[in-house]
Amino acid sequence: MTMIRHPRRRGRSTAVLSLLLIVLAGVLGTAPGSSAEPGSSAQSGSSAEPGWWTPAARPAPDSEINVTGEPFKGTGPQGQVRGFVDAHNHLMSNEAFGGRLICGKPFSEKGIADALKDCPEHYPDGSLAIFDFITKGGDGKHDPNGWPTFKDWPAHDSLTHQQNYYAWVERAWRGGQRVLVNDLVTNGVICSVYFFKDRSCDEMTSIRLQAQKTYDMQAHIDTMYGGPGKGWFRIVTDAAQARQVIQQGKLAVVLGVETSEPFGCKQILDIAQCGQDDIDRGLDELHALGVRSMFLCHKFDNALCGVRFDSGTLGTAINVGQFLSTGTFWKTEKCTGPQHDNPIGSAQAPEAEKKLPQGVTVPSYAADAQCNTRGLSALGEYAVRGMMKRGMMLEIDHMGVKAAGRALDILESEAYPGVISSHSWMDLNWTERVYRLGGFIAQYMHGSEGFIDEAKRTQALREKYDVGYGYGTDMNGVGGWPGPRGANTPNPVRYPFRSADGSAVLDRQTTGERTWDLNTDGAAHYGLVPDWLEDIRVVGGKEVVDDLMRGAESYLRTWKGSEDHQPGVNLAAGASASASSSEWNPFTSYAPGRAVDGDTATRWASDWSDDQSLTVDFGSARVVGRVTLDWERAYAKAYRIEVSADGTNWQSVWSTTAGDGGLDTAQFSATAARYVRVHGLERGTKWGYSLREVGVRGS
C-alpha cells in the first residue's frame, strides 16, 4: 500500500492535504500485442463465446468482460509458464481500516448493485467523502452512485472507491495475467482516528477477515462455473500448485501481508511490545491461512525494523502518526553506502502537527543524514529467519536501507532466494543484489512512459540474470494510477486490440451504463490493466512487454527456490580453529574457538594490528564455496578468504577492500580444501579484528 504518490496531486494546498494525512495518521511470451485486425471486434462479454472459461451462471445483471478468445494454456517451447504478474494488489482492503475507507466490494452474493455502491456517509452528494475531497480537490462532492451509472467512480484519481471488482480482475486474467498477489493490508492507527468505522481496529483480526474473504471470493467464482475448483480464480499455497494452475490457463492468487505492526509487534518508546513466541505464533497462523509473502514493517517503525521514510508534507504527517503510535519520531543518521532512504525534509503539515501534545514538535533533520537509525532488530532477524524456515518470501519494500541491508545480509548468508520488491519502494541500488540472490522485482504501475523508462534502465540486469519482470498495481492501496494520455495523443491505444500473447481480443470495457477508454479515462479500475499493458507496447515498449510476459516463470522460480531451500551443513561448526593472535582479557576468553562455537554471544578478537588471521581446520578435505562472517564492531575493511589443502600453501579465493562490518558472505567457485583462513589486511576501526561466528558451506 502506497499512500498518495501520484504527481498530479502536488499542487494541492498543504492544509487540506495535511487534513487527509492526519486522518490517515501516517499510513502509509509468444506473439506481441497488436491491434486487432481491421473489421474484427470483441464481443460485449464472454457469454456469447461458450468454453471452459465461460461461466455457466454469471449473476444477472453484472459487468461485461469485453474479451474474446480462449485463455492460453500450457507452457512455452522451453517448458516455461507464461503470463503477467501483479506482485502487489489489495483485493480486500475495503475490509480494512475499520471497513469504511475503501467503498464497495470486489464481489457480493447480492449482486453488483450491492458490491459497487458508495459508503453510506458519502450520500447524497459526497460531502463527507473526506479522502475524495483531498485527492480530487474542489468541494469534495461527487455522485455517490456506482452501479449502473458510475458517473464519478471508479477513476484513476479516486482513491477510496472499489477498483477490484471480480469481473474486472477476470478481464485482466483474460488479457494475459497469470499471477496476482493479494496483500492483506490494514493499519490500526488509521482505523482508530478515521471518523467512520464499523468493526475492530485490531490488525490481525482484519488480516484474518481479509484472508477469509479472499477464499469466499474464490468460492463465489467457483459457483458460477459449476462447483468447487472449477473457477479461474485459484488461491495457491505452493509454487508447484501455482504452476499447475497457470498451465491450466487460470489465475494463481497468492496471499501476502502488508501491515504496520504484524503479530502486535509495535514499539512504544523503543520498547518492543512482542516477543519471539508472538512471532512464531503469528507466522504459523499466517502460514496456515495460506500467506506466503509479507512485509515486516510499513510506514511506522516497529519492533522488527525501521521504515523507509516518506518525504515532504506526507512525510511530516506520517512522522506525526509515528509519534502518536509509538511515542518516538523518526531518527536519522548519515548513510554508510550509496543506498539511502527518502529525504524527510522540513515541510510543514499544520493540521497533523496540531494533534501533537503541547510542547512537542516534529524534529528537524540534517540534509546529509538520510538513513533511518533503526535497522533490523534482533526480533526482526528472528522473524526473517522464521520466514525462511517456513519457505516464505520477504518483501523488502518499505524497509529502511539499514534494515533492508541487514535482511539481505541474512538471506545471502543462507543463499536464500526468497526476496521480493513488489512496487518500487526499494532503493534501486539493491536491484542487482536482489537478482543475484534469485529474487523477483516488480515496478509500481506508473504511466507507460515512466514505466518503460525505468524498465529499460534495469533491462541489462534482467538479461544478465535471465529473469522476467512484474508490475505492482497497488489497486485499492490509496496510491494513484496512470491518468489518461488524451484522445488526441498521436499513439493511442486503438480498440479492439490483441493481448500480448495473441490469444485474446479486447474491446473497451463496459460496466452498467459506463464504458471506459484508457486514452481518456486512464487506469480507472483493474479491468483496464490489459489496456495499460497495450499502452506500454504502443508507446514503444515491446521489449518491456516481453519481459513482463516472462514474469510468471521468474516469480515461480523465486518461490520454488524458497520452498526448496536447504541451509546446508556448516563445516566450521565445532571445527578446530587457530589464530595469529587473540586479545587477552582477565574476565573472558577471545580464543579462536569462540568464532566456531555456534554462540553469537561469544567471539574471537585479535590483537590491535592489521595483519591478522583466523584459520579453521576441518580435519580432512571438504568442498567449500561459501564463507559467512558475523563481525563484531571491530571489523575488517580489507581482507581475503584463503584455502589450503596442507596448511602451508594458500590460495586466495575471495577478497574485498570495502568491508563495512555486519554480516558478510563470500561466495566463490567450489573447491576442495582442509583449511579456510580469514586473512585481515586492514582494520575498519582502531581495534583489531573480531568475529562472532564464521560459517563455511559447500555452496
Coordinates of C-alpha atoms in Angstrom, one line a residue, residues 236-240 254-255 283-284 286-287 290-294 383-395 411 416-420 555-567:
V236 CA -2.4 -21.3 -4.3
T237 CA -0.1 -22.2 -1.4
D238 CA 3.0 -23.6 -3.1
A239 CA 4.9 -22.9 -6.4
A240 CA 4.0 -26.3 -7.9
V254 CA -1.0 -15.7 -3.7
L255 CA -1.8 -14.3 -0.3
L283 CA 4.0 -16.8 11.4
D284 CA 2.4 -20.2 12.0
L286 CA -0.4 -16.7 8.7
H287 CA 1.2 -19.7 7.0
G290 CA -2.1 -19.5 3.1
V291 CA 0.1 -16.4 3.4
R292 CA 3.4 -16.9 1.6
S293 CA 4.9 -13.4 1.4
M294 CA 4.9 -10.5 3.7
A383 CA 11.3 -13.0 12.1
V384 CA 13.3 -13.1 8.9
R385 CA 14.8 -16.5 9.9
G386 CA 11.4 -17.7 10.9
M387 CA 10.1 -16.8 7.4
M388 CA 13.0 -18.7 5.9
K389 CA 12.2 -21.8 7.9
R390 CA 8.6 -21.7 6.6
G391 CA 9.7 -21.1 3.0
M392 CA 8.0 -17.7 2.9
M393 CA 9.2 -14.7 0.7
L394 CA 10.3 -11.5 2.4
E395 CA 9.1 -8.2 1.0
L411 CA 19.5 -14.1 3.1
Y416 CA 18.0 -17.9 0.4
P417 CA 16.3 -16.6 -2.8
G418 CA 13.0 -15.5 -1.3
V419 CA 13.2 -11.8 -1.5
I420 CA 10.6 -9.6 -3.4
Y555 CA 8.1 -15.4 -9.8
L556 CA 7.6 -19.1 -9.5
R557 CA 11.3 -19.8 -9.6
T558 CA 11.8 -17.4 -6.7
W559 CA 9.0 -19.1 -4.8
K560 CA 10.2 -22.6 -5.6
G561 CA 13.7 -21.7 -4.6
S562 CA 12.4 -20.5 -1.2
E563 CA 10.4 -23.7 -0.6
D564 CA 13.3 -26.0 -1.6
H565 CA 16.0 -24.1 0.3
Q566 CA 18.3 -26.2 2.4
P567 CA 20.7 -24.2 4.6

